[in-house]
Amino acid sequence: MNLIRTAMLLAFMTALFMGIGLLIGGRGGMMIALLIAIAMNAFSYWNSDRLVLRMYDAQEVDARSAPEYYGIVRDLAANAGLPMPRVYVINNPQPNAFATGRNPQNAAVAASTGLLQMLTYDEVAGVMAHELAHVQNRDTLTMTLTATLAGAISMLGNFAFLFGGNRENNNPLGFIGTLTAMIVAPFAAMMVQMAVSRTREYSADRRGAEICGQPLALASALRKIAGAAHHVPNAAAERNPATAHMFIINPLSGERMDNLFSTHPATENRIAALEDMASSVSRPSTRVAQPATATRKTRSVPSTGWGRDRSEPPKGPWS
């Protein structure tokens, strides 16, 4: 079913891309847009995860450089019956996280240093379980492709004035078509992002709570992240707004309402759903185990950033 939905989404985004091309450059523009869309679909399928990780300068970590964080993801992946994903850290003060990859065998999860500093062990486990739920539900391919194509459509709309609106480009609607493309392109891309993200977050919250066994820990994490995310700027996300729907909480400023123009459901509604889930089931007696080598110390990232100088072994936030 997810494969069919992804194919339908790609077909819709391709048709949208062609429609914008038609408005800007007539039939010639439509054919050029079709060729670009086909090339982008193929490229995005194989490389969109790398593109997104590069946008946020994510650094891959392992059991040596981030033993406790890596151990959380490893144990959660085992709980969910998933292959071990690649694990990344984003050096960003805003607490947030996302998952990417075309399938569970090629998945990656990323958390910001702000998230690792602010949240407790159980809350981080809840967040990473949520991201692994996206992987298990195969949301990551759809969400990553949408981010890539939505960014391209928005950019195409921004270029409309440069390439449209004159007689030479056979634009059937002239300046009106160009103006329509400028308005419709980013709005349509935004609407697709909303449709993709909003319905999937509730499902990932529920499945993530099942994976980590602690709905209230995930609820607490959402509360903390939402409280800080709108006060701590995320410059990389502001430069790449088409990726906003990939994060567990919208990283852009000013998006708090659960309305048509929000890429995420209201955090309060998500927390309420998790609290209802916790109250309707008996609480599990088990939790995600810490790696055997980890100790429960004060959890904070060193002030110099992720890791320390080269004279010392790299350390994770709880090492």
Short mmCIF file of N, CA and C in Angstrom, two decimals, residues 122-281:
data_model
loop_
_atom_site.label_atom_id
_atom_site.label_comp_id
_atom_site.label_asym_id
_atom_site.label_seq_id
_atom_site.Cartn_x
_atom_site.Cartn_y
_atom_site.Cartn_z
N ASP A 122 15.07 8.31 28.67
CA ASP A 122 13.80 7.73 28.24
C ASP A 122 13.13 8.59 27.17
N GLU A 123 13.24 9.91 27.28
CA GLU A 123 12.64 10.79 26.29
C GLU A 123 13.35 10.67 24.95
N VAL A 124 14.68 10.56 24.97
CA VAL A 124 15.41 10.35 23.71
C VAL A 124 14.98 9.02 23.09
N ALA A 125 14.82 8.00 23.92
CA ALA A 125 14.35 6.70 23.41
C ALA A 125 12.99 6.85 22.75
N GLY A 126 12.10 7.64 23.35
CA GLY A 126 10.79 7.86 22.75
C GLY A 126 10.88 8.54 21.40
N VAL A 127 11.75 9.55 21.30
CA VAL A 127 11.90 10.29 20.04
C VAL A 127 12.47 9.38 18.95
N MET A 128 13.51 8.63 19.30
CA MET A 128 14.13 7.76 18.29
C MET A 128 13.19 6.62 17.91
N ALA A 129 12.36 6.17 18.84
CA ALA A 129 11.35 5.16 18.51
C ALA A 129 10.35 5.72 17.50
N HIS A 130 9.98 6.98 17.68
CA HIS A 130 9.09 7.65 16.73
C HIS A 130 9.72 7.66 15.34
N GLU A 131 11.00 7.98 15.27
CA GLU A 131 11.67 8.03 13.97
C GLU A 131 11.78 6.63 13.36
N LEU A 132 12.04 5.64 14.18
CA LEU A 132 12.09 4.26 13.67
C LEU A 132 10.71 3.80 13.21
N ALA A 133 9.66 4.33 13.83
CA ALA A 133 8.31 4.01 13.38
C ALA A 133 8.10 4.52 11.95
N HIS A 134 8.61 5.70 11.65
CA HIS A 134 8.54 6.21 10.27
C HIS A 134 9.27 5.25 9.33
N VAL A 135 10.42 4.75 9.77
CA VAL A 135 11.17 3.80 8.95
C VAL A 135 10.36 2.53 8.73
N GLN A 136 9.79 2.00 9.81
CA GLN A 136 9.03 0.76 9.71
C GLN A 136 7.78 0.94 8.86
N ASN A 137 7.15 2.09 8.98
CA ASN A 137 5.95 2.37 8.17
C ASN A 137 6.29 2.77 6.74
N ARG A 138 7.59 2.82 6.44
CA ARG A 138 8.08 3.21 5.11
C ARG A 138 7.61 4.61 4.72
N ASP A 139 7.54 5.47 5.70
CA ASP A 139 7.22 6.87 5.44
C ASP A 139 8.42 7.63 4.92
N THR A 140 9.62 7.16 5.24
CA THR A 140 10.81 7.97 5.01
C THR A 140 11.04 8.24 3.53
N LEU A 141 10.79 7.25 2.67
CA LEU A 141 10.97 7.47 1.24
C LEU A 141 10.03 8.56 0.74
N THR A 142 8.76 8.43 1.10
CA THR A 142 7.77 9.40 0.65
C THR A 142 8.10 10.79 1.16
N MET A 143 8.45 10.89 2.45
CA MET A 143 8.73 12.20 3.04
C MET A 143 9.99 12.83 2.47
N THR A 144 11.01 12.01 2.20
CA THR A 144 12.25 12.56 1.66
C THR A 144 12.08 12.97 0.21
N LEU A 145 11.39 12.14 -0.58
CA LEU A 145 11.13 12.51 -1.97
C LEU A 145 10.29 13.77 -2.04
N THR A 146 9.31 13.87 -1.17
CA THR A 146 8.47 15.06 -1.15
C THR A 146 9.29 16.31 -0.84
N ALA A 147 10.21 16.19 0.11
CA ALA A 147 11.06 17.33 0.45
C ALA A 147 11.87 17.79 -0.76
N THR A 148 12.44 16.83 -1.48
CA THR A 148 13.27 17.17 -2.64
C THR A 148 12.44 17.80 -3.75
N LEU A 149 11.32 17.17 -4.09
CA LEU A 149 10.51 17.66 -5.20
C LEU A 149 9.77 18.95 -4.84
N ALA A 150 9.33 19.07 -3.58
CA ALA A 150 8.66 20.31 -3.18
C ALA A 150 9.62 21.48 -3.27
N GLY A 151 10.87 21.25 -2.87
CA GLY A 151 11.87 22.32 -2.98
C GLY A 151 12.09 22.70 -4.43
N ALA A 152 12.11 21.72 -5.33
CA ALA A 152 12.32 21.99 -6.75
C ALA A 152 11.13 22.75 -7.34
N ILE A 153 9.91 22.37 -6.95
CA ILE A 153 8.72 23.05 -7.46
C ILE A 153 8.69 24.50 -6.98
N SER A 154 9.01 24.70 -5.72
CA SER A 154 9.04 26.07 -5.20
C SER A 154 10.09 26.90 -5.93
N MET A 155 11.25 26.31 -6.18
CA MET A 155 12.31 27.02 -6.89
C MET A 155 11.88 27.34 -8.33
N LEU A 156 11.16 26.39 -8.95
CA LEU A 156 10.66 26.63 -10.30
C LEU A 156 9.71 27.81 -10.33
N GLY A 157 8.87 27.91 -9.31
CA GLY A 157 7.98 29.05 -9.23
C GLY A 157 8.73 30.36 -9.05
N ASN A 158 9.82 30.32 -8.27
CA ASN A 158 10.62 31.54 -8.07
C ASN A 158 11.31 31.99 -9.34
N PHE A 159 11.59 31.03 -10.24
CA PHE A 159 12.26 31.36 -11.49
C PHE A 159 11.28 31.76 -12.59
N ALA A 160 10.00 31.77 -12.27
CA ALA A 160 9.00 32.01 -13.31
C ALA A 160 9.20 33.33 -14.04
N PHE A 161 9.51 34.38 -13.29
CA PHE A 161 9.68 35.69 -13.92
C PHE A 161 10.89 35.73 -14.86
N LEU A 162 11.88 34.88 -14.57
CA LEU A 162 13.08 34.90 -15.40
C LEU A 162 12.87 34.21 -16.74
N PHE A 163 11.98 33.19 -16.77
CA PHE A 163 11.83 32.39 -17.96
C PHE A 163 10.44 32.46 -18.60
N GLY A 164 9.53 33.14 -17.98
CA GLY A 164 8.17 33.17 -18.53
C GLY A 164 7.71 34.58 -18.82
N GLY A 165 6.47 34.63 -19.36
CA GLY A 165 5.83 35.91 -19.54
C GLY A 165 6.17 36.63 -20.82
N ASN A 166 6.80 35.98 -21.82
CA ASN A 166 7.06 36.66 -23.08
C ASN A 166 6.59 35.77 -24.23
N ARG A 167 6.58 36.33 -25.44
CA ARG A 167 6.01 35.61 -26.58
C ARG A 167 6.89 34.44 -27.02
N GLU A 168 8.19 34.58 -26.83
CA GLU A 168 9.10 33.55 -27.33
C GLU A 168 8.92 32.21 -26.64
N ASN A 169 8.42 32.18 -25.44
CA ASN A 169 8.35 30.90 -24.73
C ASN A 169 7.02 30.18 -24.95
N ASN A 170 6.16 30.71 -25.82
CA ASN A 170 4.87 30.06 -26.15
C ASN A 170 3.98 29.86 -24.94
N ASN A 171 4.12 30.68 -23.95
CA ASN A 171 3.27 30.60 -22.76
C ASN A 171 1.85 30.99 -23.17
N PRO A 172 0.89 30.06 -23.06
CA PRO A 172 -0.46 30.36 -23.54
C PRO A 172 -1.17 31.44 -22.74
N LEU A 173 -0.74 31.69 -21.54
CA LEU A 173 -1.42 32.67 -20.70
C LEU A 173 -0.58 33.92 -20.45
N GLY A 174 0.61 33.97 -21.04
CA GLY A 174 1.45 35.15 -20.91
C GLY A 174 1.79 35.48 -19.47
N PHE A 175 1.71 36.76 -19.15
CA PHE A 175 2.08 37.21 -17.80
C PHE A 175 1.18 36.59 -16.74
N ILE A 176 -0.10 36.39 -17.06
CA ILE A 176 -1.03 35.77 -16.11
C ILE A 176 -0.57 34.37 -15.76
N GLY A 177 -0.14 33.62 -16.77
CA GLY A 177 0.35 32.27 -16.51
C GLY A 177 1.58 32.26 -15.64
N THR A 178 2.49 33.20 -15.92
CA THR A 178 3.71 33.29 -15.11
C THR A 178 3.38 33.64 -13.67
N LEU A 179 2.49 34.61 -13.50
CA LEU A 179 2.10 35.02 -12.15
C LEU A 179 1.41 33.88 -11.43
N THR A 180 0.55 33.16 -12.15
CA THR A 180 -0.13 32.01 -11.55
C THR A 180 0.87 30.96 -11.11
N ALA A 181 1.88 30.71 -11.94
CA ALA A 181 2.91 29.72 -11.60
C ALA A 181 3.66 30.13 -10.34
N MET A 182 3.96 31.41 -10.22
CA MET A 182 4.69 31.89 -9.05
C MET A 182 3.89 31.68 -7.77
N ILE A 183 2.57 31.84 -7.87
CA ILE A 183 1.73 31.70 -6.67
C ILE A 183 1.39 30.24 -6.40
N VAL A 184 1.04 29.52 -7.46
CA VAL A 184 0.56 28.15 -7.29
C VAL A 184 1.68 27.19 -6.91
N ALA A 185 2.87 27.36 -7.49
CA ALA A 185 3.94 26.38 -7.29
C ALA A 185 4.30 26.19 -5.82
N PRO A 186 4.71 27.25 -5.11
CA PRO A 186 5.07 27.02 -3.70
C PRO A 186 3.88 26.62 -2.84
N PHE A 187 2.68 27.14 -3.16
CA PHE A 187 1.51 26.80 -2.37
C PHE A 187 1.15 25.32 -2.55
N ALA A 188 1.19 24.84 -3.81
CA ALA A 188 0.87 23.44 -4.06
C ALA A 188 1.89 22.52 -3.40
N ALA A 189 3.17 22.90 -3.48
CA ALA A 189 4.21 22.10 -2.84
C ALA A 189 3.98 22.04 -1.34
N MET A 190 3.61 23.16 -0.75
CA MET A 190 3.35 23.21 0.69
C MET A 190 2.17 22.33 1.05
N MET A 191 1.12 22.34 0.24
CA MET A 191 -0.06 21.53 0.52
C MET A 191 0.27 20.04 0.48
N VAL A 192 1.13 19.64 -0.47
CA VAL A 192 1.53 18.24 -0.54
C VAL A 192 2.30 17.85 0.71
N GLN A 193 3.20 18.72 1.15
CA GLN A 193 3.96 18.44 2.38
C GLN A 193 3.02 18.24 3.56
N MET A 194 2.02 19.09 3.67
CA MET A 194 1.08 19.00 4.78
C MET A 194 0.32 17.67 4.74
N ALA A 195 -0.15 17.30 3.55
CA ALA A 195 -0.91 16.06 3.41
C ALA A 195 -0.05 14.85 3.76
N VAL A 196 1.23 14.90 3.40
CA VAL A 196 2.12 13.78 3.67
C VAL A 196 2.42 13.67 5.15
N SER A 197 2.69 14.81 5.79
CA SER A 197 3.21 14.78 7.15
C SER A 197 2.13 14.64 8.22
N ARG A 198 1.07 15.42 8.14
CA ARG A 198 0.13 15.52 9.25
C ARG A 198 -0.50 14.18 9.60
N THR A 199 -0.89 13.38 8.60
CA THR A 199 -1.55 12.12 8.89
C THR A 199 -0.58 11.06 9.40
N ARG A 200 0.69 11.21 9.08
CA ARG A 200 1.67 10.19 9.45
C ARG A 200 2.23 10.37 10.85
N GLU A 201 2.15 11.57 11.38
CA GLU A 201 2.74 11.81 12.69
C GLU A 201 2.00 11.07 13.80
N TYR A 202 0.68 11.06 13.74
CA TYR A 202 -0.08 10.34 14.76
C TYR A 202 0.25 8.84 14.73
N SER A 203 0.35 8.28 13.52
CA SER A 203 0.67 6.87 13.38
C SER A 203 2.06 6.57 13.91
N ALA A 204 3.02 7.45 13.61
CA ALA A 204 4.38 7.24 14.09
C ALA A 204 4.46 7.42 15.60
N ASP A 205 3.68 8.34 16.16
CA ASP A 205 3.65 8.49 17.62
C ASP A 205 3.18 7.21 18.28
N ARG A 206 2.09 6.65 17.77
CA ARG A 206 1.54 5.43 18.37
C ARG A 206 2.51 4.27 18.24
N ARG A 207 3.03 4.05 17.04
CA ARG A 207 3.95 2.93 16.86
C ARG A 207 5.25 3.16 17.63
N GLY A 208 5.71 4.41 17.68
CA GLY A 208 6.92 4.70 18.45
C GLY A 208 6.73 4.41 19.92
N ALA A 209 5.55 4.74 20.45
CA ALA A 209 5.26 4.44 21.86
C ALA A 209 5.25 2.95 22.10
N GLU A 210 4.78 2.18 21.14
CA GLU A 210 4.79 0.73 21.27
C GLU A 210 6.21 0.19 21.24
N ILE A 211 7.05 0.76 20.39
CA ILE A 211 8.43 0.27 20.26
C ILE A 211 9.22 0.53 21.54
N CYS A 212 9.08 1.74 22.10
CA CYS A 212 9.86 2.06 23.30
C CYS A 212 9.15 1.62 24.57
N GLY A 213 7.85 1.35 24.48
CA GLY A 213 7.09 0.89 25.64
C GLY A 213 6.71 1.97 26.61
N GLN A 214 6.89 3.24 26.24
CA GLN A 214 6.62 4.34 27.18
C GLN A 214 5.96 5.52 26.47
N PRO A 215 4.64 5.47 26.29
CA PRO A 215 3.95 6.59 25.64
C PRO A 215 4.16 7.92 26.34
N LEU A 216 4.23 7.90 27.67
CA LEU A 216 4.37 9.15 28.40
C LEU A 216 5.76 9.77 28.23
N ALA A 217 6.77 8.93 28.01
CA ALA A 217 8.11 9.47 27.76
C ALA A 217 8.14 10.21 26.43
N LEU A 218 7.49 9.66 25.42
CA LEU A 218 7.40 10.35 24.13
C LEU A 218 6.57 11.61 24.26
N ALA A 219 5.48 11.56 25.01
CA ALA A 219 4.66 12.75 25.22
C ALA A 219 5.47 13.85 25.90
N SER A 220 6.25 13.48 26.92
CA SER A 220 7.09 14.45 27.61
C SER A 220 8.13 15.04 26.67
N ALA A 221 8.70 14.19 25.81
CA ALA A 221 9.69 14.68 24.84
C ALA A 221 9.07 15.67 23.87
N LEU A 222 7.88 15.36 23.37
CA LEU A 222 7.20 16.28 22.44
C LEU A 222 6.95 17.63 23.10
N ARG A 223 6.55 17.59 24.37
CA ARG A 223 6.28 18.83 25.09
C ARG A 223 7.55 19.68 25.21
N LYS A 224 8.65 19.05 25.55
CA LYS A 224 9.91 19.79 25.69
C LYS A 224 10.41 20.32 24.35
N ILE A 225 10.33 19.47 23.33
CA ILE A 225 10.84 19.89 22.01
C ILE A 225 10.03 21.05 21.47
N ALA A 226 8.69 20.93 21.56
CA ALA A 226 7.83 22.00 21.05
C ALA A 226 8.05 23.29 21.81
N GLY A 227 8.28 23.18 23.12
CA GLY A 227 8.49 24.39 23.92
C GLY A 227 9.76 25.11 23.54
N ALA A 228 10.78 24.36 23.10
CA ALA A 228 12.06 24.98 22.78
C ALA A 228 12.23 25.29 21.30
N ALA A 229 11.61 24.49 20.43
CA ALA A 229 11.87 24.60 19.00
C ALA A 229 11.50 25.96 18.44
N HIS A 230 10.46 26.58 19.00
CA HIS A 230 10.00 27.86 18.46
C HIS A 230 10.76 29.04 19.06
N HIS A 231 11.65 28.76 20.00
CA HIS A 231 12.46 29.82 20.58
C HIS A 231 13.92 29.70 20.17
N VAL A 232 14.32 28.53 19.68
CA VAL A 232 15.70 28.31 19.25
C VAL A 232 15.70 28.20 17.73
N PRO A 233 16.30 29.14 17.03
CA PRO A 233 16.25 29.12 15.56
C PRO A 233 17.04 27.95 14.99
N ASN A 234 16.58 27.48 13.85
CA ASN A 234 17.26 26.43 13.10
C ASN A 234 17.57 27.00 11.72
N ALA A 235 18.76 27.56 11.58
CA ALA A 235 19.11 28.26 10.35
C ALA A 235 19.07 27.35 9.14
N ALA A 236 19.52 26.11 9.30
CA ALA A 236 19.52 25.18 8.16
C ALA A 236 18.10 24.88 7.70
N ALA A 237 17.18 24.72 8.64
CA ALA A 237 15.78 24.46 8.27
C ALA A 237 15.15 25.68 7.61
N GLU A 238 15.49 26.86 8.08
CA GLU A 238 14.95 28.08 7.47
C GLU A 238 15.44 28.22 6.03
N ARG A 239 16.66 27.74 5.76
CA ARG A 239 17.18 27.78 4.38
C ARG A 239 16.55 26.70 3.51
N ASN A 240 16.05 25.64 4.13
CA ASN A 240 15.48 24.52 3.39
C ASN A 240 14.09 24.18 3.93
N PRO A 241 13.13 25.08 3.80
CA PRO A 241 11.81 24.86 4.42
C PRO A 241 11.07 23.66 3.86
N ALA A 242 11.45 23.18 2.66
CA ALA A 242 10.77 22.01 2.09
C ALA A 242 11.03 20.75 2.89
N THR A 243 12.02 20.77 3.79
CA THR A 243 12.31 19.59 4.62
C THR A 243 11.64 19.66 5.98
N ALA A 244 10.88 20.70 6.26
CA ALA A 244 10.32 20.89 7.60
C ALA A 244 9.43 19.73 8.04
N HIS A 245 8.69 19.13 7.10
CA HIS A 245 7.75 18.07 7.46
C HIS A 245 8.45 16.79 7.90
N MET A 246 9.75 16.68 7.68
CA MET A 246 10.47 15.47 8.04
C MET A 246 10.77 15.39 9.54
N PHE A 247 10.79 16.52 10.21
CA PHE A 247 11.18 16.55 11.62
C PHE A 247 10.03 16.12 12.52
N ILE A 248 10.37 15.70 13.73
CA ILE A 248 9.34 15.28 14.68
C ILE A 248 8.49 16.46 15.12
N ILE A 249 9.09 17.65 15.19
CA ILE A 249 8.38 18.91 15.46
C ILE A 249 8.82 19.91 14.41
N ASN A 250 7.88 20.69 13.91
CA ASN A 250 8.20 21.67 12.87
C ASN A 250 9.37 22.55 13.32
N PRO A 251 10.48 22.56 12.57
CA PRO A 251 11.64 23.35 12.97
C PRO A 251 11.56 24.82 12.60
N LEU A 252 10.54 25.21 11.84
CA LEU A 252 10.40 26.60 11.41
C LEU A 252 9.68 27.41 12.48
N SER A 253 9.94 28.67 12.52
CA SER A 253 9.32 29.53 13.52
C SER A 253 7.89 29.88 13.12
N GLY A 254 7.03 30.04 14.12
CA GLY A 254 5.68 30.54 13.88
C GLY A 254 4.65 29.52 13.46
N GLU A 255 4.96 28.23 13.48
CA GLU A 255 3.99 27.21 13.06
C GLU A 255 3.51 26.45 14.28
N ARG A 256 2.47 26.97 14.95
CA ARG A 256 2.00 26.32 16.17
C ARG A 256 0.56 25.85 16.09
N MET A 257 -0.19 26.33 15.10
CA MET A 257 -1.61 26.04 15.07
C MET A 257 -1.91 24.78 14.27
N ASP A 258 -2.88 24.03 14.72
CA ASP A 258 -3.30 22.82 14.02
C ASP A 258 -4.34 23.22 12.99
N ASN A 259 -3.86 23.82 11.91
CA ASN A 259 -4.77 24.27 10.88
C ASN A 259 -4.25 23.85 9.52
N LEU A 260 -4.89 24.33 8.48
CA LEU A 260 -4.56 23.92 7.12
C LEU A 260 -3.13 24.26 6.74
N PHE A 261 -2.55 25.26 7.39
CA PHE A 261 -1.24 25.74 6.98
C PHE A 261 -0.12 25.28 7.89
N SER A 262 -0.34 24.24 8.66
CA SER A 262 0.71 23.68 9.51
C SER A 262 1.17 22.35 8.95
N THR A 263 2.49 22.13 8.91
CA THR A 263 3.01 20.87 8.40
C THR A 263 2.88 19.75 9.42
N HIS A 264 2.60 20.06 10.67
CA HIS A 264 2.47 19.06 11.72
C HIS A 264 1.14 19.26 12.47
N PRO A 265 0.60 18.18 13.01
CA PRO A 265 -0.56 18.35 13.90
C PRO A 265 -0.14 19.14 15.15
N ALA A 266 -1.09 19.71 15.83
CA ALA A 266 -0.79 20.45 17.06
C ALA A 266 -0.15 19.50 18.07
N THR A 267 0.91 19.95 18.69
CA THR A 267 1.61 19.11 19.66
C THR A 267 0.69 18.71 20.80
N GLU A 268 -0.18 19.62 21.21
CA GLU A 268 -1.11 19.31 22.30
C GLU A 268 -2.00 18.12 21.95
N ASN A 269 -2.44 18.04 20.69
CA ASN A 269 -3.26 16.93 20.26
C ASN A 269 -2.48 15.62 20.25
N ARG A 270 -1.23 15.68 19.84
CA ARG A 270 -0.39 14.48 19.82
C ARG A 270 -0.13 13.99 21.25
N ILE A 271 0.14 14.92 22.15
CA ILE A 271 0.38 14.55 23.55
C ILE A 271 -0.88 13.93 24.15
N ALA A 272 -2.03 14.52 23.87
CA ALA A 272 -3.29 13.98 24.39
C ALA A 272 -3.52 12.55 23.89
N ALA A 273 -3.20 12.29 22.62
CA ALA A 273 -3.38 10.95 22.08
C ALA A 273 -2.46 9.95 22.77
N LEU A 274 -1.24 10.37 23.05
CA LEU A 274 -0.30 9.49 23.74
C LEU A 274 -0.74 9.24 25.18
N GLU A 275 -1.25 10.27 25.83
CA GLU A 275 -1.72 10.10 27.21
C GLU A 275 -2.93 9.17 27.25
N ASP A 276 -3.81 9.28 26.26
CA ASP A 276 -4.94 8.35 26.17
C ASP A 276 -4.45 6.92 25.96
N MET A 277 -3.43 6.79 25.13
CA MET A 277 -2.85 5.47 24.88
C MET A 277 -2.27 4.88 26.15
N ALA A 278 -1.56 5.71 26.92
CA ALA A 278 -0.94 5.24 28.16
C ALA A 278 -1.99 4.81 29.17
N SER A 279 -3.10 5.53 29.22
CA SER A 279 -4.14 5.21 30.19
C SER A 279 -4.99 4.02 29.80
N SER A 280 -4.98 3.68 28.51
CA SER A 280 -5.84 2.59 28.04
C SER A 280 -5.14 1.24 28.03
N VAL A 281 -3.83 1.24 28.23
CA VAL A 281 -3.10 -0.03 28.26
C VAL A 281 -2.30 -0.11 29.54
#
